[in-house]
Short mmCIF file of C-alpha atoms in Angstrom, two decimals:
data_model
loop_
_atom_site.label_atom_id
_atom_site.label_comp_id
_atom_site.label_asym_id
_atom_site.label_seq_id
_atom_site.Cartn_x
_atom_site.Cartn_y
_atom_site.Cartn_z
CA MET A 1 156.98 80.55 118.31
CA ARG A 2 157.10 83.25 121.71
CA VAL A 3 160.31 83.86 122.79
CA LEU A 4 161.38 86.22 125.55
CA GLY A 5 164.84 87.88 124.68
CA VAL A 6 166.46 88.86 127.45
CA ASP A 7 170.07 91.71 127.86
CA PRO A 8 171.15 91.11 131.11
CA GLY A 9 172.46 93.60 133.36
CA LEU A 10 172.43 94.24 137.79
CA THR A 11 171.14 97.90 137.03
CA ARG A 12 168.80 97.40 134.60
CA CYS A 13 168.15 93.78 132.39
CA GLY A 14 166.16 94.78 129.75
CA VAL A 15 163.20 91.96 128.75
CA GLY A 16 161.20 92.11 125.60
CA VAL A 17 158.51 89.32 124.36
CA VAL A 18 157.99 88.41 121.06
CA GLU A 19 155.81 86.01 118.52
CA GLY A 20 156.42 85.09 115.06
CA ALA A 21 157.85 82.70 113.31
CA PRO A 22 160.78 82.81 110.05
CA GLY A 23 158.66 85.01 107.03
CA ARG A 24 156.01 85.43 109.08
CA PRO A 25 154.85 88.98 110.61
CA LEU A 26 156.19 89.50 114.19
CA ARG A 27 154.68 91.25 117.30
CA MET A 28 155.75 92.26 119.91
CA VAL A 29 153.58 91.03 123.16
CA GLY A 30 155.63 92.72 125.83
CA VAL A 31 158.65 95.26 126.88
CA GLY A 32 160.22 96.17 130.24
CA VAL A 33 163.56 97.03 132.73
CA VAL A 34 163.92 94.74 135.96
CA ARG A 35 165.68 97.50 137.90
CA THR A 36 167.75 96.45 140.51
CA PRO A 37 169.05 99.59 142.78
CA ALA A 38 173.09 99.98 142.71
CA ASP A 39 173.35 100.33 146.51
CA ALA A 40 171.55 96.74 147.34
CA GLU A 41 174.20 93.61 148.75
CA THR A 42 174.51 91.53 145.61
CA GLY A 43 173.04 88.80 146.73
CA GLN A 44 168.98 91.06 146.58
CA ARG A 45 169.90 92.41 143.98
CA LEU A 46 170.52 89.04 142.09
CA LEU A 47 167.20 88.22 143.69
CA LEU A 48 164.73 91.08 142.28
CA VAL A 49 165.59 90.11 139.61
CA GLU A 50 165.16 86.34 140.03
CA GLN A 51 161.88 87.78 140.49
CA GLY A 52 161.55 90.05 137.94
CA MET A 53 162.15 86.83 135.48
CA GLU A 54 159.58 84.63 137.62
CA ARG A 55 156.53 87.11 136.83
CA TRP A 56 157.72 87.53 133.11
CA LEU A 57 157.92 83.95 132.54
CA ASP A 58 154.41 83.20 134.16
CA GLU A 59 152.77 86.23 132.87
CA HIS A 60 154.33 85.70 129.34
CA ARG A 61 154.63 82.13 128.77
CA PRO A 62 157.08 81.99 126.46
CA ASP A 63 158.19 79.14 124.30
CA LEU A 64 162.29 80.02 124.46
CA VAL A 65 164.78 82.26 126.64
CA ALA A 66 167.78 84.38 124.38
CA VAL A 67 169.68 85.91 126.52
CA GLU A 68 172.47 87.79 125.26
CA ARG A 69 175.82 86.01 125.95
CA VAL A 70 178.23 87.92 127.78
CA PHE A 71 181.87 88.22 126.54
CA ALA A 72 184.83 89.97 129.12
CA GLN A 73 185.63 94.06 128.19
CA HIS A 74 186.74 96.76 128.69
CA ASN A 75 184.29 97.52 132.49
CA VAL A 76 185.05 94.38 134.30
CA ARG A 77 182.90 96.00 137.15
CA THR A 78 180.30 95.65 134.46
CA VAL A 79 180.74 92.38 132.99
CA MET A 80 180.84 90.88 136.56
CA GLY A 81 177.32 91.81 136.97
CA THR A 82 176.33 91.10 133.29
CA ALA A 83 177.09 87.74 133.45
CA GLN A 84 175.69 87.16 137.09
CA ALA A 85 172.54 89.33 135.85
CA SER A 86 172.85 86.04 132.74
CA ALA A 87 172.98 83.07 135.54
CA VAL A 88 169.91 83.89 136.76
CA ALA A 89 168.10 84.47 133.89
CA MET A 90 169.10 81.22 132.48
CA LEU A 91 168.66 80.02 135.57
CA CYS A 92 164.25 80.51 136.12
CA ALA A 93 163.89 79.43 132.53
CA THR A 94 165.57 75.55 133.16
CA ARG A 95 164.09 74.88 136.16
CA ARG A 96 160.50 75.68 134.03
CA GLY A 97 162.29 73.36 130.96
CA ILE A 98 162.10 76.32 128.97
CA PRO A 99 164.92 76.06 126.97
CA VAL A 100 167.53 78.26 126.63
CA THR A 101 169.86 80.04 123.70
CA LEU A 102 172.31 82.30 123.15
CA HIS A 103 173.33 85.35 121.02
CA THR A 104 175.70 87.49 121.25
CA PRO A 105 175.77 91.64 120.02
CA SER A 106 176.64 91.58 116.35
CA GLU A 107 175.39 88.15 115.50
CA VAL A 108 171.15 90.49 116.76
CA LYS A 109 172.69 93.31 115.53
CA ALA A 110 173.34 90.82 112.13
CA ALA A 111 169.79 89.50 111.81
CA VAL A 112 167.76 92.25 112.63
CA THR A 113 169.30 95.32 111.08
CA GLY A 114 171.88 93.67 108.09
CA SER A 115 175.12 94.75 109.80
CA GLY A 116 176.72 92.90 113.12
CA ARG A 117 178.33 96.67 113.86
CA ALA A 118 175.19 98.60 113.85
CA ASP A 119 174.56 101.05 116.45
CA LYS A 120 171.95 101.52 119.14
CA ALA A 121 170.25 104.17 116.68
CA GLN A 122 169.83 102.27 113.60
CA VAL A 123 169.31 98.48 116.29
CA THR A 124 166.33 100.53 117.36
CA ALA A 125 164.77 101.96 113.92
CA MET A 126 164.92 98.32 112.41
CA VAL A 127 162.73 96.87 115.99
CA GLN A 128 160.28 99.67 115.53
CA ARG A 129 160.09 98.71 112.05
CA LEU A 130 159.83 94.89 112.33
CA LEU A 131 157.28 95.31 115.05
CA ARG A 132 155.55 98.03 113.39
CA LEU A 133 155.40 99.77 116.89
CA ASP A 134 154.60 103.98 116.17
CA ALA A 135 156.72 104.89 118.37
CA PRO A 136 160.77 103.57 119.52
CA PRO A 137 160.27 101.00 122.02
CA LYS A 138 159.92 102.09 125.70
CA PRO A 139 161.83 101.95 128.36
CA ALA A 140 164.93 103.27 125.03
CA ASP A 141 167.44 100.19 126.62
CA ALA A 142 164.99 97.46 126.03
CA ALA A 143 164.54 97.35 122.32
CA ASP A 144 168.07 95.17 122.95
CA ALA A 145 165.95 92.32 123.99
CA LEU A 146 163.21 92.65 121.66
CA ALA A 147 166.04 92.71 118.91
CA LEU A 148 167.79 89.92 120.32
CA ALA A 149 164.06 87.78 120.71
CA ILE A 150 163.58 88.36 116.90
CA CYS A 151 167.07 87.59 116.22
CA HIS A 152 166.70 84.64 117.77
CA ILE A 153 163.09 83.87 115.84
CA TRP A 154 164.93 84.25 112.35
CA ARG A 155 168.16 82.65 113.29
CA GLY A 156 167.20 80.38 115.79
CA GLY A 157 164.58 77.94 113.48
CA ALA A 158 167.43 76.78 111.58
CA THR A 159 169.94 76.72 114.66
CA ASN A 160 167.60 74.52 116.26
CA ARG A 161 166.98 72.00 113.71
CA ILE A 162 170.55 71.66 113.30
CA GLU A 163 171.16 71.40 116.90
CA ALA A 164 168.42 68.61 116.98
CA ALA A 165 169.69 66.57 113.88
CA VAL A 166 172.96 67.16 115.42
CA ARG A 167 171.13 65.40 118.41
CA ALA A 168 169.61 62.86 117.23
CA ALA A 169 172.68 61.42 114.87
CA ARG A 170 174.51 61.33 118.93
CA SER A 171 171.65 59.74 120.22
CA THR A 172 170.82 56.76 117.82
CA PRO A 173 172.32 53.32 118.41
CA SER A 174 174.43 51.80 116.13
CA ASN A 175 171.42 49.62 115.38
CA GLY A 176 170.13 52.14 113.78
CA THR A 177 166.54 52.95 116.96
CA LEU A 178 166.06 56.26 117.00
CA LYS A 179 165.39 57.33 120.50
CA GLY A 180 164.06 60.64 122.05
CA THR A 181 164.73 62.79 118.60
CA SER A 182 161.32 64.55 118.84
CA ARG A 183 160.88 67.75 119.91
CA MET B 1 179.08 80.36 164.63
CA ARG B 2 178.03 77.70 161.38
CA VAL B 3 179.26 79.40 158.54
CA LEU B 4 179.58 77.61 154.47
CA GLY B 5 182.34 78.88 152.41
CA VAL B 6 181.80 78.20 148.78
CA ASP B 7 184.85 78.33 146.35
CA PRO B 8 182.78 78.45 143.19
CA GLY B 9 182.51 76.97 139.60
CA LEU B 10 180.83 75.86 137.53
CA THR B 11 182.41 72.91 136.16
CA ARG B 12 184.16 72.77 140.48
CA CYS B 13 181.49 74.89 142.87
CA GLY B 14 184.02 73.76 146.16
CA VAL B 15 182.31 73.97 149.78
CA GLY B 16 183.15 73.13 153.38
CA VAL B 17 181.05 73.52 156.27
CA VAL B 18 182.40 75.28 159.31
CA GLU B 19 181.73 76.25 163.59
CA GLY B 20 183.44 78.27 165.39
CA ALA B 21 184.01 82.12 167.11
CA PRO B 22 187.08 83.68 166.89
CA GLY B 23 189.74 82.42 169.23
CA ARG B 24 187.78 79.20 169.58
CA PRO B 25 188.71 76.39 168.08
CA LEU B 26 186.67 75.31 164.59
CA ARG B 27 185.51 72.16 164.17
CA MET B 28 185.33 70.92 160.16
CA VAL B 29 180.87 70.89 159.80
CA GLY B 30 181.31 69.02 156.21
CA VAL B 31 183.42 69.74 152.96
CA GLY B 32 182.05 68.87 149.29
CA VAL B 33 182.51 70.26 145.58
CA VAL B 34 179.52 70.39 143.82
CA ARG B 35 180.30 69.38 140.04
CA THR B 36 178.58 70.01 136.73
CA PRO B 37 178.99 67.87 133.77
CA ALA B 38 181.55 70.21 131.29
CA ASP B 39 179.45 69.53 128.25
CA ALA B 40 175.87 69.90 129.63
CA GLU B 41 174.75 73.59 128.66
CA THR B 42 174.97 76.44 131.02
CA GLY B 43 171.56 76.18 131.65
CA GLN B 44 170.99 73.29 133.21
CA ARG B 45 174.78 73.42 134.82
CA LEU B 46 173.66 76.22 136.57
CA LEU B 47 170.79 74.92 137.82
CA LEU B 48 172.87 71.53 139.23
CA VAL B 49 174.66 74.06 141.23
CA GLU B 50 171.58 75.52 142.21
CA GLN B 51 170.52 71.57 143.80
CA GLY B 52 173.90 70.89 144.94
CA MET B 53 173.70 74.93 147.45
CA GLU B 54 170.80 73.82 148.03
CA ARG B 55 171.12 70.18 149.00
CA TRP B 56 174.15 71.87 151.37
CA LEU B 57 172.13 74.68 153.12
CA ASP B 58 169.08 72.41 154.30
CA GLU B 59 171.55 70.02 155.40
CA HIS B 60 174.24 72.52 157.48
CA ARG B 61 171.81 75.08 158.09
CA PRO B 62 174.74 77.27 157.51
CA ASP B 63 174.90 81.31 159.62
CA LEU B 64 176.51 82.78 156.41
CA VAL B 65 177.59 82.25 153.75
CA ALA B 66 180.96 83.42 151.80
CA VAL B 67 181.64 83.31 148.80
CA GLU B 68 184.98 83.57 146.93
CA ARG B 69 185.69 87.48 144.93
CA VAL B 70 185.59 87.24 141.60
CA PHE B 71 187.97 89.18 139.59
CA ALA B 72 188.16 88.86 136.19
CA GLN B 73 191.72 87.22 135.92
CA HIS B 74 193.62 85.53 132.64
CA ASN B 75 190.43 83.29 131.88
CA VAL B 76 188.14 84.76 130.44
CA ARG B 77 186.10 81.60 129.83
CA THR B 78 186.25 79.62 133.80
CA VAL B 79 185.61 83.53 134.85
CA MET B 80 181.86 83.98 133.47
CA GLY B 81 181.81 80.26 134.10
CA THR B 82 183.11 81.46 137.94
CA ALA B 83 180.58 84.94 138.44
CA GLN B 84 178.28 82.71 137.08
CA ALA B 85 177.97 80.26 140.19
CA SER B 86 179.00 83.07 142.43
CA ALA B 87 175.98 84.28 141.83
CA VAL B 88 174.10 81.09 141.98
CA ALA B 89 174.94 80.59 145.68
CA MET B 90 174.72 83.96 146.36
CA LEU B 91 171.15 84.07 145.23
CA CYS B 92 169.66 80.41 147.27
CA ALA B 93 171.29 82.26 150.15
CA THR B 94 169.67 85.97 150.03
CA ARG B 95 166.54 83.20 149.67
CA ARG B 96 167.21 82.42 152.28
CA GLY B 97 167.52 84.95 154.12
CA ILE B 98 171.31 83.78 154.61
CA PRO B 99 173.69 87.32 154.82
CA VAL B 100 176.17 86.69 152.57
CA THR B 101 179.75 88.02 152.32
CA LEU B 102 182.74 88.04 150.20
CA HIS B 103 186.47 87.11 150.59
CA THR B 104 189.11 87.84 147.89
CA PRO B 105 192.18 85.23 147.54
CA SER B 106 194.34 87.55 148.90
CA GLU B 107 192.16 87.58 152.06
CA VAL B 108 191.39 83.91 152.75
CA LYS B 109 195.35 83.50 152.19
CA ALA B 110 196.19 85.64 154.68
CA ALA B 111 193.50 85.22 157.23
CA VAL B 112 194.92 81.19 157.06
CA THR B 113 198.31 80.88 156.94
CA GLY B 114 199.69 85.03 157.61
CA SER B 115 200.56 85.48 153.94
CA GLY B 116 198.72 87.15 151.44
CA ARG B 117 200.63 85.08 148.90
CA ALA B 118 201.17 81.92 149.78
CA ASP B 119 200.30 78.90 148.63
CA LYS B 120 197.77 75.70 147.27
CA ALA B 121 199.73 73.84 149.27
CA GLN B 122 200.62 75.93 152.31
CA VAL B 123 197.08 76.88 152.23
CA THR B 124 195.98 72.98 152.94
CA ALA B 125 198.62 72.73 155.05
CA MET B 126 196.69 75.11 157.37
CA VAL B 127 192.96 73.98 156.69
CA GLN B 128 194.00 71.04 157.72
CA ARG B 129 196.43 72.35 161.31
CA LEU B 130 193.60 74.38 162.44
CA LEU B 131 190.61 71.90 161.94
CA ARG B 132 192.65 69.72 163.79
CA LEU B 133 192.34 67.51 160.73
CA ASP B 134 193.89 63.44 161.06
CA ALA B 135 194.61 64.59 156.64
CA PRO B 136 194.47 67.11 153.99
CA PRO B 137 190.65 67.40 153.34
CA LYS B 138 188.86 65.53 150.91
CA PRO B 139 188.13 66.96 147.47
CA ALA B 140 191.69 68.52 147.34
CA ASP B 141 189.95 71.61 146.47
CA ALA B 142 187.68 71.43 148.61
CA ALA B 143 189.88 72.98 150.87
CA ASP B 144 189.87 76.78 149.51
CA ALA B 145 186.01 76.63 150.12
CA LEU B 146 186.67 75.28 153.77
CA ALA B 147 189.50 78.31 154.60
CA LEU B 148 187.29 80.41 153.10
CA ALA B 149 184.76 80.49 156.47
CA ILE B 150 187.73 80.28 158.80
CA CYS B 151 188.87 83.58 157.16
CA HIS B 152 184.97 84.67 157.46
CA ILE B 153 185.01 83.61 161.00
CA TRP B 154 188.25 85.47 162.11
CA ARG B 155 187.69 88.41 159.94
CA GLY B 156 183.68 88.35 159.40
CA GLY B 157 183.13 89.02 163.76
CA ALA B 158 185.47 92.52 163.06
CA THR B 159 183.87 92.98 160.11
CA ASN B 160 180.43 93.20 161.24
CA ARG B 161 180.54 94.89 163.63
CA ILE B 162 181.85 97.48 162.10
CA GLU B 163 179.62 97.02 159.54
CA ALA B 164 176.31 96.75 161.65
CA ALA B 165 178.27 100.23 162.94
CA VAL B 166 177.47 102.02 160.46
CA ARG B 167 174.42 100.32 159.07
CA ALA B 168 173.09 101.63 163.20
CA ALA B 169 174.24 104.96 162.49
CA ARG B 170 172.64 105.34 159.02
CA SER B 171 169.39 104.47 159.74
CA THR B 172 169.20 106.23 163.36
CA PRO B 173 166.88 110.08 162.68
CA SER B 174 168.10 112.91 163.33
CA ASN B 175 166.06 112.89 166.22
CA GLY B 176 168.18 110.73 167.95
CA THR B 177 166.06 107.58 168.26
CA LEU B 178 167.13 104.15 167.34
CA LYS B 179 165.42 101.89 164.95
CA GLY B 180 166.64 97.99 163.45
CA THR B 181 169.86 98.41 164.73
CA SER B 182 169.80 94.71 166.76
CA ARG B 183 171.68 91.64 164.61
#
């Protein structure tokens, strides 16, 4: 399974592609940051995020896109930009029929370090170890995008099977005939 | 000038097209709401907002898109959806090279009623009067989108001239040669 992790942001949008399956070694396929100038108009910045996402989707053809779930936090201005950049990432994936999943920051931290309250250094160290990299991933703030992709590969399997089962149960008519439940 | 006003929302995204110029009668060209099902996945809902926006832009070819500026308010869930829907609206317009402006709810209320604290009924009544409609615009929650478009037509003229002057001043090289300042 190849997953594109997206750590959304209007100024810096972290992207990381990881290949793997639960219980198998993980492999980093690519990592980077889509940047937009802070002094550009919001519409223009969203367009640059879209173009960046399209390039990453074109180049790496992921099976799934994992996006960090955005919460309203302390800094209202930042949260709006984050919500808007995440919307563009979800839109680009959905337009291509690529499934999107959302993971909270603490789910991601717990998945790669064992603790939902791990700090940035710990997440980066574990990402480097899990992907067997010689050095911490660069740019540094793209480590979270890789962590998101790893989180999905490890957690997503179970979650996806539960969701598929729920969908299957819902779409099963009362006469018991199954339809459209294969993935 | 033909303006498409967008009152962003993930469940209901109000859209209204108004034609006019400062000091001239206004004319309603179209009004409606782009809806997405609350139980669909966010990516799917954003895709439906995008498709709805594209239809409105195709049909009405506005000169400008006026979007309500989103603030973090009480209801965090709603604000995230609003920020994401507004991102899609801005993206669709910018992709076509259509300028986007943002207006706050109180700017819009002040523009159409004279008071930044007017209630919904007052805004709807003034929208009906200013557009010389026989009845309040339907659906009711699309009145705000029309108010946004009216607000831009009345306020935008002055704002645009100021912005153009600032851009002109910035892009003027020290030798005094003007370049690229015409709109």
